[in-house]
Amino acid sequence: MTTPLTPEALEKLARKRAGAKLGWYAHASVFVLVNLFVFSLSEYAFGTRAWSIKPLLGWGLGLCLHGIAVWFLGAGGNLREGLVQRERERLQREQDKR
């Protein structure tokens, strides 16, 4: 049983979540464009592509962690809200026992 949000709080949360998702989409777009450029440049300028994999993997990990933070752990995210709800219920049960 969660408390319904006021229309203002709902609007604020929706804007915050939409902004976080747009930020991730921008991050993913820049990741793809820059890594395509680096990958193509590495063959023509340096004759080998082996080195271009390292930045791709490092930045890819950062993008993955950013995605987890936005889609699963962010404010209003399903995982976070579920954990908050369970903790709220546990605390309420403890308080009722007293």
GROMACS .gro file of C-alpha atoms in nm:
model
   98
    1MET     CA    1   0.000   0.000   0.000
    2THR     CA    2   0.175   0.308  -0.121
    3THR     CA    3   0.045   0.655  -0.064
    4PRO     CA    4  -0.085   0.805  -0.389
    5LEU     CA    5   0.125   1.093  -0.516
    6THR     CA    6  -0.020   1.438  -0.558
    7PRO     CA    7  -0.046   1.558  -0.918
    8GLU     CA    8   0.247   1.796  -0.856
    9ALA     CA    9   0.466   1.520  -0.708
   10LEU     CA   10   0.370   1.287  -0.993
   11GLU     CA   11   0.465   1.552  -1.249
   12LYS     CA   12   0.799   1.617  -1.075
   13LEU     CA   13   0.883   1.246  -1.060
   14ALA     CA   14   0.782   1.194  -1.424
   15ARG     CA   15   1.001   1.484  -1.537
   16LYS     CA   16   1.295   1.359  -1.330
   17ARG     CA   17   1.269   1.005  -1.469
   18ALA     CA   18   1.222   1.128  -1.827
   19GLY     CA   19   1.527   1.354  -1.790
   20ALA     CA   20   1.738   1.066  -1.658
   21LYS     CA   21   1.630   0.844  -1.949
   22LEU     CA   22   1.702   1.119  -2.204
   23GLY     CA   23   2.046   1.160  -2.045
   24TRP     CA   24   2.113   0.789  -2.091
   25TYR     CA   25   1.997   0.802  -2.456
   26ALA     CA   26   2.234   1.095  -2.518
   27HIS     CA   27   2.518   0.906  -2.348
   28ALA     CA   28   2.448   0.595  -2.560
   29SER     CA   29   2.436   0.799  -2.883
   30VAL     CA   30   2.769   0.970  -2.813
   31PHE     CA   31   2.917   0.630  -2.717
   32VAL     CA   32   2.818   0.478  -3.051
   33LEU     CA   33   2.931   0.774  -3.262
   34VAL     CA   34   3.265   0.823  -3.090
   35ASN     CA   35   3.350   0.454  -3.087
   36LEU     CA   36   3.261   0.414  -3.455
   37PHE     CA   37   3.495   0.704  -3.529
   38VAL     CA   38   3.775   0.566  -3.310
   39PHE     CA   39   3.732   0.217  -3.455
   40SER     CA   40   3.750   0.340  -3.814
   41LEU     CA   41   4.035   0.582  -3.738
   42SER     CA   42   4.242   0.312  -3.569
   43GLU     CA   43   4.258   0.101  -3.887
   44TYR     CA   44   4.349   0.382  -4.125
   45ALA     CA   45   4.577   0.592  -3.903
   46PHE     CA   46   4.750   0.322  -3.700
   47GLY     CA   47   4.708   0.003  -3.902
   48THR     CA   48   4.563  -0.195  -3.613
   49ARG     CA   49   4.236  -0.198  -3.425
   50ALA     CA   50   4.350  -0.384  -3.115
   51TRP     CA   51   4.398  -0.069  -2.904
   52SER     CA   52   4.053   0.070  -2.989
   53ILE     CA   53   3.880  -0.215  -2.805
   54LYS     CA   54   4.004  -0.100  -2.462
   55PRO     CA   55   3.827   0.239  -2.460
   56LEU     CA   56   3.518   0.072  -2.605
   57LEU     CA   57   3.506  -0.180  -2.319
   58GLY     CA   58   3.579   0.078  -2.048
   59TRP     CA   59   3.324   0.327  -2.172
   60GLY     CA   60   3.079   0.043  -2.238
   61LEU     CA   61   3.102  -0.057  -1.872
   62GLY     CA   62   3.034   0.303  -1.771
   63LEU     CA   63   2.734   0.315  -2.005
   64CYS     CA   64   2.604  -0.011  -1.859
   65LEU     CA   65   2.635   0.119  -1.503
   66HIS     CA   66   2.465   0.443  -1.605
   67GLY     CA   67   2.181   0.236  -1.754
   68ILE     CA   68   2.142   0.033  -1.435
   69ALA     CA   69   2.128   0.353  -1.231
   70VAL     CA   70   1.863   0.503  -1.460
   71TRP     CA   71   1.644   0.203  -1.541
   72PHE     CA   72   1.659   0.001  -1.218
   73LEU     CA   73   1.790   0.206  -0.927
   74GLY     CA   74   1.671   0.557  -1.008
   75ALA     CA   75   1.401   0.747  -0.823
   76GLY     CA   76   1.071   0.578  -0.896
   77GLY     CA   77   1.241   0.273  -1.047
   78ASN     CA   78   1.067  -0.059  -0.992
   79LEU     CA   79   1.353  -0.224  -0.802
   80ARG     CA   80   1.408   0.072  -0.573
   81GLU     CA   81   1.039   0.129  -0.508
   82GLY     CA   82   0.990  -0.240  -0.428
   83LEU     CA   83   1.274  -0.236  -0.176
   84VAL     CA   84   1.144   0.084  -0.017
   85GLN     CA   85   0.796  -0.066   0.010
   86ARG     CA   86   0.925  -0.386   0.174
   87GLU     CA   87   1.135  -0.188   0.421
   88ARG     CA   88   0.838   0.038   0.501
   89GLU     CA   89   0.620  -0.268   0.571
   90ARG     CA   90   0.891  -0.427   0.789
   91LEU     CA   91   0.929  -0.110   0.994
   92GLN     CA   92   0.552  -0.082   1.030
   93ARG     CA   93   0.530  -0.442   1.160
   94GLU     CA   94   0.807  -0.371   1.415
   95GLN     CA   95   0.632  -0.057   1.530
   96ASP     CA   96   0.299  -0.238   1.566
   97LYS     CA   97   0.462  -0.502   1.793
   98ARG     CA   98   0.566  -0.236   2.044
   0.00000   0.00000   0.00000
